[in-house]
Coordinates of C-alpha atoms and ligand atoms in Angstrom, one line a residue:
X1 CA 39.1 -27.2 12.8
X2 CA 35.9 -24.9 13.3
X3 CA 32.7 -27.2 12.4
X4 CA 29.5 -26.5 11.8
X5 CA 26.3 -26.7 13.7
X6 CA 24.9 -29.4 11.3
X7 CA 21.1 -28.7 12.0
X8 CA 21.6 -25.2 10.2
X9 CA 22.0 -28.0 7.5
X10 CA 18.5 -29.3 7.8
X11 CA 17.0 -25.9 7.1
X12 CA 15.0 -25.5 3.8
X13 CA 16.8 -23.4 1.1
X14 CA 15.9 -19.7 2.6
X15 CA 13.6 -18.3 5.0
X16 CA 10.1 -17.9 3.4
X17 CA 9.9 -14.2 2.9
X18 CA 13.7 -13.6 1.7
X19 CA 12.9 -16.4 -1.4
X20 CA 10.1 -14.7 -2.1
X21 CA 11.6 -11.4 -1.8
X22 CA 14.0 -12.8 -3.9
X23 CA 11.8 -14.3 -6.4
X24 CA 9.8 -10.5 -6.8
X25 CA 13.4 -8.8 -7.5
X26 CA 14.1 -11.5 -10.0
X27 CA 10.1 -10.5 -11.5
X28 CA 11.2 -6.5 -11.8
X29 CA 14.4 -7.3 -13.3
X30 CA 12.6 -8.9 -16.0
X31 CA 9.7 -6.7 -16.1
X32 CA 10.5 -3.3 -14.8
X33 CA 7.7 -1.6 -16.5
X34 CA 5.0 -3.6 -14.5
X35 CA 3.7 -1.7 -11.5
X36 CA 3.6 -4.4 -8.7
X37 CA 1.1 -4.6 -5.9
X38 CA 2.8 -6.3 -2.1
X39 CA 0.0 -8.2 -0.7
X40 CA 2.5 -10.6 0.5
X41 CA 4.7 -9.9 3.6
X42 CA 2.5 -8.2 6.8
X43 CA 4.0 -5.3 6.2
X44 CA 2.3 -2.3 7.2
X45 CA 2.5 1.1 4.9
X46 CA 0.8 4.0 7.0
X47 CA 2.7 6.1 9.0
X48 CA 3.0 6.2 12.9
X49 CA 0.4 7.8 15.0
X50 CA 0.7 11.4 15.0
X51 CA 0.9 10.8 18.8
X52 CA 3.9 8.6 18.8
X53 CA 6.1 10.7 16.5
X54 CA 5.8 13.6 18.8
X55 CA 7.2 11.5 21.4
X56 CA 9.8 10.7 19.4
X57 CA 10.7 13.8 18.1
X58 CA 10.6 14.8 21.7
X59 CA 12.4 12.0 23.2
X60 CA 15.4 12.6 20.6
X61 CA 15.8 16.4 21.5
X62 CA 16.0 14.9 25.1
X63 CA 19.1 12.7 24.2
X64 CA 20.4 15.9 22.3
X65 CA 20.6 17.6 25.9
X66 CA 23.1 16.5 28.1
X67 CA 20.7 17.3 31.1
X68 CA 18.5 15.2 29.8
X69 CA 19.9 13.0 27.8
X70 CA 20.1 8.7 28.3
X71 CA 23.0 6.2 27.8
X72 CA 22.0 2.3 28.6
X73 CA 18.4 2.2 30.0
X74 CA 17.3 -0.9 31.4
X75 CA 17.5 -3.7 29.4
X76 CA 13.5 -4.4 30.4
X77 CA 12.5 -1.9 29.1
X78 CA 11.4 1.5 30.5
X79 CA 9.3 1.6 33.9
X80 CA 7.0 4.1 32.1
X81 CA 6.4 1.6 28.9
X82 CA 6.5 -1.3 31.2
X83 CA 3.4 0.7 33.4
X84 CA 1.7 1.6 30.2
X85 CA 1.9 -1.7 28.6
X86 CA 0.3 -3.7 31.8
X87 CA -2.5 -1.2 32.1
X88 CA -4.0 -0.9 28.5
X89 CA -3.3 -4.2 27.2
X90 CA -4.0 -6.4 30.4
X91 CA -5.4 -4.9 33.9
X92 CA -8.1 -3.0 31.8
X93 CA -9.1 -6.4 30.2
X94 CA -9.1 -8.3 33.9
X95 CA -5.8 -9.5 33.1
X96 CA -3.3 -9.4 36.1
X97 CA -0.1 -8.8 34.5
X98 CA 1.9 -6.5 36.4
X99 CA 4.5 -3.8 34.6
X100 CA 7.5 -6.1 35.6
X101 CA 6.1 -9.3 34.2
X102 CA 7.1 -7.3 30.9
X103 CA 9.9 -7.7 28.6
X104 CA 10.4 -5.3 26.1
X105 CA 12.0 -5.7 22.9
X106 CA 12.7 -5.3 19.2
X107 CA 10.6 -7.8 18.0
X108 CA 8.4 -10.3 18.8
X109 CA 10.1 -12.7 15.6
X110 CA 13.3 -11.8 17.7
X111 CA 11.2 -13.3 21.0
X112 CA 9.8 -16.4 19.6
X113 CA 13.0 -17.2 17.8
X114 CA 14.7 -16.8 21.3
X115 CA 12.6 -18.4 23.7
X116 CA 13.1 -22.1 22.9
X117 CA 16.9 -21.5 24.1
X118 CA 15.5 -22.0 27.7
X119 CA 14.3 -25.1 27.3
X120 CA 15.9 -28.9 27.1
X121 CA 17.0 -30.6 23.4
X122 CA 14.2 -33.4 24.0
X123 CA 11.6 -31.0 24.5
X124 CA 8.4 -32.3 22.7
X125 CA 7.3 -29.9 21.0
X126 CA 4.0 -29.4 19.2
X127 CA 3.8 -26.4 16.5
X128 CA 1.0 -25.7 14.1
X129 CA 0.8 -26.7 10.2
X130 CA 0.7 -23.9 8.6
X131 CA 2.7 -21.6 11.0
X132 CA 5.0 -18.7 11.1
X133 CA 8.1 -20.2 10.1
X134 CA 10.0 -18.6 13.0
X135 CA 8.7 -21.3 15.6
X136 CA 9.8 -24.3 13.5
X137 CA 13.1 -22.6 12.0
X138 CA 14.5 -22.3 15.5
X139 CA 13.6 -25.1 17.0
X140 CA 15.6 -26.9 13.8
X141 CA 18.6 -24.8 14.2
X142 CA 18.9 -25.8 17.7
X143 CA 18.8 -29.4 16.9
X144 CA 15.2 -30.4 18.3
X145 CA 14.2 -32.0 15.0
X146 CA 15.2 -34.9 12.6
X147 CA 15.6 -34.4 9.1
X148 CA 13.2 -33.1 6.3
X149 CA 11.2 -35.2 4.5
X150 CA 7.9 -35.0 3.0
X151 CA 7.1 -31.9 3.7
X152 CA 7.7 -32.3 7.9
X153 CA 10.7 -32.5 10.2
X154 CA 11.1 -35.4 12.1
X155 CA 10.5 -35.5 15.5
X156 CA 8.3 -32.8 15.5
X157 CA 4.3 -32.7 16.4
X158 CA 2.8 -31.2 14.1
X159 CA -1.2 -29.1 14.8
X160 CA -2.8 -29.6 11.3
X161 CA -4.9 -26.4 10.9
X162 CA -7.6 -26.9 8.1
X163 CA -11.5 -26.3 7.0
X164 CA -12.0 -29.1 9.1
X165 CA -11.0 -27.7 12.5
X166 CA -12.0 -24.0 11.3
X167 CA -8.2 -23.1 11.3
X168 CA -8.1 -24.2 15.1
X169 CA -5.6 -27.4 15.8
X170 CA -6.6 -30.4 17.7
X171 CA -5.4 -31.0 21.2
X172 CA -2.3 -33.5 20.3
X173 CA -2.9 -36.7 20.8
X174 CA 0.6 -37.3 22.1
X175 CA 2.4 -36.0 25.4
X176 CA 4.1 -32.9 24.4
X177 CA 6.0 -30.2 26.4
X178 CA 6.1 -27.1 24.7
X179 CA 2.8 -25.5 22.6
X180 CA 3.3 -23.0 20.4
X181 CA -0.4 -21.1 19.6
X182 CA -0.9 -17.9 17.3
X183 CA -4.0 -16.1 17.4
X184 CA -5.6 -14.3 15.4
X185 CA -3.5 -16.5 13.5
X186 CA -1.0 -16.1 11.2
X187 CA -0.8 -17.3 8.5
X188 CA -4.9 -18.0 8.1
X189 CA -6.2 -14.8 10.1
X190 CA -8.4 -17.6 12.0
X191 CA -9.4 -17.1 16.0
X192 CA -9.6 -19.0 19.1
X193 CA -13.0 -18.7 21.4
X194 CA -12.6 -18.3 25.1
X195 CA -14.0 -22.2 25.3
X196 CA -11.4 -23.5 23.1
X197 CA -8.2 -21.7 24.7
X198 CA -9.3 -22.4 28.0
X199 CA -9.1 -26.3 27.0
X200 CA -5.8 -25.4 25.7
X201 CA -4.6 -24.0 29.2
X202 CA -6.7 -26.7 30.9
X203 CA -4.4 -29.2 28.9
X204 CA -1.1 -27.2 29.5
X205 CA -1.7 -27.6 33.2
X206 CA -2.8 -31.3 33.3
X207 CA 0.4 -32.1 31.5
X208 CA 3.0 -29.7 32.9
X209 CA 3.6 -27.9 29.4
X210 CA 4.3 -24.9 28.7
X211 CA 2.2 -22.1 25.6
X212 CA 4.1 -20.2 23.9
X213 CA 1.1 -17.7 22.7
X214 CA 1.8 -15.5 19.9
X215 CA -0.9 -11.9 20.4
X216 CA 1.0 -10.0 17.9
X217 CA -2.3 -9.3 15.7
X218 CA -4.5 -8.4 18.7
X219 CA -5.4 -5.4 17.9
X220 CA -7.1 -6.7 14.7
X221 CA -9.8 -8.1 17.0
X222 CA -13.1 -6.7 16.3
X223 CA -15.1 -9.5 17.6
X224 CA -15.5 -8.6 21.6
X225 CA -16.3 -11.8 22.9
X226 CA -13.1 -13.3 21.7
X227 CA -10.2 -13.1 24.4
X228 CA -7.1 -10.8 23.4
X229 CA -4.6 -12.1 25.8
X230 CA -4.6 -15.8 27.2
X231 CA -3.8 -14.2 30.6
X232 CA -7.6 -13.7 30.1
X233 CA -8.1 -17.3 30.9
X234 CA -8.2 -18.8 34.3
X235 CA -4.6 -20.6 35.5
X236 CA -3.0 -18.9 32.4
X237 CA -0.3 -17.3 34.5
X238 CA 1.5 -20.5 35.5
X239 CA 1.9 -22.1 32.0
X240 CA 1.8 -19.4 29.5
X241 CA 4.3 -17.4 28.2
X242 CA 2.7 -14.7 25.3
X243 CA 4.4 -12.3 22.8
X244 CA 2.9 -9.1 21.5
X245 CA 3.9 -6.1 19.2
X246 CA 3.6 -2.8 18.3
X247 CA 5.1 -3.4 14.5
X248 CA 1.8 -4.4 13.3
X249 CA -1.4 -2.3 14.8
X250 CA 0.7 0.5 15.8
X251 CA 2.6 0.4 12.3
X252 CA 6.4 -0.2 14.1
X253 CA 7.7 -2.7 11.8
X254 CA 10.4 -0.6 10.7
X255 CA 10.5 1.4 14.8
X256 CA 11.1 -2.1 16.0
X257 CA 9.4 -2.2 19.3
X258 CA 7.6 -5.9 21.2
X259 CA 7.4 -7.0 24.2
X260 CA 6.9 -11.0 25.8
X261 CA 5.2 -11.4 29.1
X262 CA 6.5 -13.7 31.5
X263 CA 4.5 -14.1 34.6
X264 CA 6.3 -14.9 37.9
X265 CA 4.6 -18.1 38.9
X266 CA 4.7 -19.5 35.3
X267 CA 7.6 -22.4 35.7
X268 CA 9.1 -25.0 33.8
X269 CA 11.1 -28.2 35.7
X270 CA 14.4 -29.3 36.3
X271 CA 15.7 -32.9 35.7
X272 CA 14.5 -33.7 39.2
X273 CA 11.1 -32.8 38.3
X274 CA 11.8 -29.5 40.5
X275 CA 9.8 -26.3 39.6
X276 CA 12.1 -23.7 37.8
X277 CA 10.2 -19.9 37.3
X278 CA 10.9 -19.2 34.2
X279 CA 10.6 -14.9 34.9
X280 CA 14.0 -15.0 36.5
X281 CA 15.6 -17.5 33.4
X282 CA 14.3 -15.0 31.0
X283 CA 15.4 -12.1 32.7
X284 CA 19.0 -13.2 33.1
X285 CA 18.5 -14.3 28.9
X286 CA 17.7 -10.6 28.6
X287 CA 20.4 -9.1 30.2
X288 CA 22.9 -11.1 28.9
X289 CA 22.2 -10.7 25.0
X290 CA 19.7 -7.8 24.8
X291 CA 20.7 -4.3 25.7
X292 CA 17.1 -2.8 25.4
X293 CA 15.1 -0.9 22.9
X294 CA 16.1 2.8 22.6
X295 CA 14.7 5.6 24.7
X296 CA 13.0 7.4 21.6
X297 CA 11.2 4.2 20.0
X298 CA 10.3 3.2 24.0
X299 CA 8.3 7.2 24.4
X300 CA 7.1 6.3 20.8
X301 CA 5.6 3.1 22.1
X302 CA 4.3 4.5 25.1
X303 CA 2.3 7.4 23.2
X304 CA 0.1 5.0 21.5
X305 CA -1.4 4.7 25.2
X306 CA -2.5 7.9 25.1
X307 CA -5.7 9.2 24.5
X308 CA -4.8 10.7 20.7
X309 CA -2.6 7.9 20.2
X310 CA -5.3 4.9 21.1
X311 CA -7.5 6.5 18.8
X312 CA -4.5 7.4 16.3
X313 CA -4.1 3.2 16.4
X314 CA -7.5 2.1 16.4
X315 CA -7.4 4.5 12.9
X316 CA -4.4 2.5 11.4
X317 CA -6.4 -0.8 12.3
X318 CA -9.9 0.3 11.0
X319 CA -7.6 1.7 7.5
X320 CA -6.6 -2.1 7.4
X321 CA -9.7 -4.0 8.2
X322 CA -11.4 -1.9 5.0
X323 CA -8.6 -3.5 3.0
X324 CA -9.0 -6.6 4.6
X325 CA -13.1 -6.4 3.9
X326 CA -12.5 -5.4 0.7
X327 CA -10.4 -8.4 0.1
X328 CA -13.0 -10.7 1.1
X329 CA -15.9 -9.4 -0.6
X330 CA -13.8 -10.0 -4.1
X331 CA -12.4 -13.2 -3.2
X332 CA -16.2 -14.3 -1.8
X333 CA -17.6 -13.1 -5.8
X334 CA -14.8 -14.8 -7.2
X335 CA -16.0 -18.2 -5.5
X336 CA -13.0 -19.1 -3.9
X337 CA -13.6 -20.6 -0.1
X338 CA -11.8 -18.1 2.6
X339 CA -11.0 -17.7 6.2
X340 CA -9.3 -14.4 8.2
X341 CA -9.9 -11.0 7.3
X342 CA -13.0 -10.3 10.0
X343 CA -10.4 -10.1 13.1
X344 CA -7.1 -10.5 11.3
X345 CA -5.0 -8.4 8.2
X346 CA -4.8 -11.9 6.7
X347 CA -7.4 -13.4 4.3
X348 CA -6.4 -17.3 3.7
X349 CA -8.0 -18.3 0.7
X350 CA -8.3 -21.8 -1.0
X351 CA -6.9 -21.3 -4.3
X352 CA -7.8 -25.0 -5.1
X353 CA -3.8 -25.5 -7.0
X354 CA -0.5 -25.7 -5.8
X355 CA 0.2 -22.7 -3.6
X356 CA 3.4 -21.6 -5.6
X357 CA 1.7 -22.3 -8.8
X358 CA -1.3 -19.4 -7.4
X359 CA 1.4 -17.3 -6.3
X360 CA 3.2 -17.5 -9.8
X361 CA 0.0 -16.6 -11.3
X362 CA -0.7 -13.4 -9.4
X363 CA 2.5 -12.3 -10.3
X364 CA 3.0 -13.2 -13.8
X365 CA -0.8 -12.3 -15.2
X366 CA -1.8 -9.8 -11.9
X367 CA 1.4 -8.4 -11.0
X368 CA 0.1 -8.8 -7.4
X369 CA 2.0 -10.6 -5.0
X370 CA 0.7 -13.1 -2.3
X371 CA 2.0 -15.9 0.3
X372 CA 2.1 -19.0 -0.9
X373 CA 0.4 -21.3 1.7
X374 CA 2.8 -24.5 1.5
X375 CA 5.9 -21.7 2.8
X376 CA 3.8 -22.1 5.8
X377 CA 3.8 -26.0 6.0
X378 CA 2.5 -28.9 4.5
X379 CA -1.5 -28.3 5.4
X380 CA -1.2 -24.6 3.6
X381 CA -0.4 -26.2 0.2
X382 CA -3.3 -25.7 -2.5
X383 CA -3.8 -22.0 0.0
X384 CA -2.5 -18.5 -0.6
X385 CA -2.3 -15.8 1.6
X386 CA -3.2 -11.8 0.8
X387 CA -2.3 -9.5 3.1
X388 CA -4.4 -6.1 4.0
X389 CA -1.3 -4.0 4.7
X390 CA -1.5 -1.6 1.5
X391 CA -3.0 1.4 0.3
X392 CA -6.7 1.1 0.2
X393 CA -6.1 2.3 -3.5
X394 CA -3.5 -0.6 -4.0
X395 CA -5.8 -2.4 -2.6
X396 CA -8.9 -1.8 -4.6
X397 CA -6.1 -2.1 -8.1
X398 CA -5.5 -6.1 -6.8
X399 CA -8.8 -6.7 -6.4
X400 CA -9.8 -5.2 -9.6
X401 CA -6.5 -7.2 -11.5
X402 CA -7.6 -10.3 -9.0
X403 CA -11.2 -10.2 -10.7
X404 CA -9.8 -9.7 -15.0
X405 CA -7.3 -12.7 -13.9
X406 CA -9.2 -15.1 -11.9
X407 CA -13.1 -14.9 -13.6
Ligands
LIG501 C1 4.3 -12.1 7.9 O1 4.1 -11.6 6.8 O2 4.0 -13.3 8.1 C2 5.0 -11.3 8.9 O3 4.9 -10.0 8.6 C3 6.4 -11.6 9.0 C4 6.9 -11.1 10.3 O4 6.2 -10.5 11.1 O5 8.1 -11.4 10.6

């Protein structure tokens, strides 16, 4: 008899962005006349950098060539993306990340969901509240948690990130083993100082854990003095792992193209307290399920390095931090409290009711939709989140429904 693995039972109904993807079709079926505006999911709407879809429509004539075409590349990803990726995004910032320290991938959802596989069942782990669902969802399906209830899964450690704490957890005040940290957050779009990650690492390496750091809104970062990369941070290396993306400043969401860095000395133990490096662990994880990122979206990838293409990107960004200014300014006049939006696509406002109520109102009386807060846990209940990824005109139609609905 073929069972189950029970913890997929402990799950909540359906991930947060299909129910609410659901909930929106539902909406249009019953109002298809009503022209709806998607502040909701981070999804971006521009297209790619001019610089990047040369590359690919170069790279694809390539594979049309039997000369110079490409069957399985390595399952890394491509020396020349690997190269590319260690010298913009961390030797120029005095990062040392070498090119194979890199892992690159289709996603860094795909990365985050994955990583926890290398790790023990009584790992104590300590996630955020609110948080990308992704961190807690796997960890559940793999059995690391108790049941539901009130909100929480047993077993679990959770960061409460609220006003309080500026959107920036706590050190736990339990031992835990494995940290998972987003910055520029999602879902509230706030950001850690160099002061406060370094007490982070500092913790990390006093207690032999392990921080799983989640980059993939760097590029939203206006702010200089706040650190893109942990590898920025002294002693990072050993007990750091971090994920990063192309879907969101370079607009791959739909390209599909991530990468995770794993640095050589950073290690996790063995039941005899034994150091394990993680890099090779990874790497064999890699191999064995992933069969790497095609050729085309790799040179696509590797274009927004160049010169047009950085600038091509820093475009996209700057399109979306007007949204996300825009956003702020309405949501400031309205008098609602607010955090994101300065170095983040994400504007996390205090709607002051239940999250899915504010989210039902939108929809119904705006015909906008947002993120309800509570999908991200417990803490994000009474928040919503709107999202910068639009048109600017889209954008400027919210606000202006935002405004007639909510004055
Ligand atoms: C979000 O809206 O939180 C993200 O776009 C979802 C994702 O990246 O998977």
């Amino acid at each position: 008899m073929i069972t189950i693995n029970e913890h997929y039972l402990k799950l909540q109904k359906s991930y947060l962005f299909s129910d609410i993807a659901k909930r929106i079709a539902a909406f249009q079926e019953s109002y298809p006349d009503t022209d709806l505006i998607k502040l909701g999911i981070g999804d971006v709407t521009r297209g790619l950098p001019k610089a990047s879809i040369s590359a690919f429509h170069k790279a694809v004539d390539e594979m049309a060539d039997d000369t110079t075409f490409r069957g399985y590349g390595p399952e890394q990803g491509y020396e020349f993306l690997r190269k590319a990726i260690a010298v913009n995004d961390f030797k120029s910032r005095g990062a040392d990340i070498s090119a194979d320290e890199i892992f690159v991938s289709d996603g860094a959802k795909c990365d985050t969901g994955n990583i926890q596989e290398l790790f023990t069942q009584d790992t104590r782990i300590a996630i955020p509240d609110p948080v990308y669902p992704v961190y807690l969802d796997t960890n559940v399906m793999a059995g690391r948690t108790g049941d539901f209830a009130d909100g929480r899964y047993n077993g679990i450690v959770y960061l409460d990130s609220v006003k309080e704490n500026q959107f920036v957890p706590s050190l736990p005040e339990e031992d835990v083993d494995l940290i998972y940290l987003c910055f520029p957050n999602n879902p509230t779009g706030s950001t850690i100082t160099r002061e406060e990650l370094t007490t982070w690492v500092e913790y990390a390496r006093d207690n032999k854990a392990l921080i799983l750091f989640d980059a993939a809104y760097e590029a939203f970062i206006c702010d200089k003095s706040l650190p893109k990369s942990i590898y920025e941070i002294e002693g990072a290396r050993e007990v750091a792992i971090e994920f990063r993306s192309f879907s969101k400043g370079a607009g791959f969401t739909g390209t599909r193209c991530a990468y995770t860095v794993v640095p050589k000395e950073c290690a996790a133990h063995d039941a005899k307290g034994n150091k394990q490096l993680i890099h090779g662990l990874w790497n064999r994880r890699h191999c064995t399920k992933f069969n790497g990122v095609s050729y085309p979206v790799q040179r696509a990838a590797e274009a927004t390095y160049s010169d047009e293409g950085k600038t091509q990107t820093k475009a996209l960004v700057d399109y979306y931090m007007k949204n996300a200014a825009m956003v702020c300014t309405t949501i400031s006049k309205l008098g609602y409290d607010y955090v994101g939006g300065k170095n983040s696509p994400y504007i996390w406002i205090d709607g002051k009711i239940d999250s899915w109520d504010f989210f039902d109102m939108l929809l119904n009386k705006a015909g906008v939709v947002c993120t309800p807060g509570a999908g991200f846990g417990k803490c994000g209940n009474g928040y919503i989140r709107i999202s910068a990824f639009n048109s600017y005109e889209n954008v400027t139609t919210a606000m202006t429904r935002l405004t007639e609905t909510l004055s």
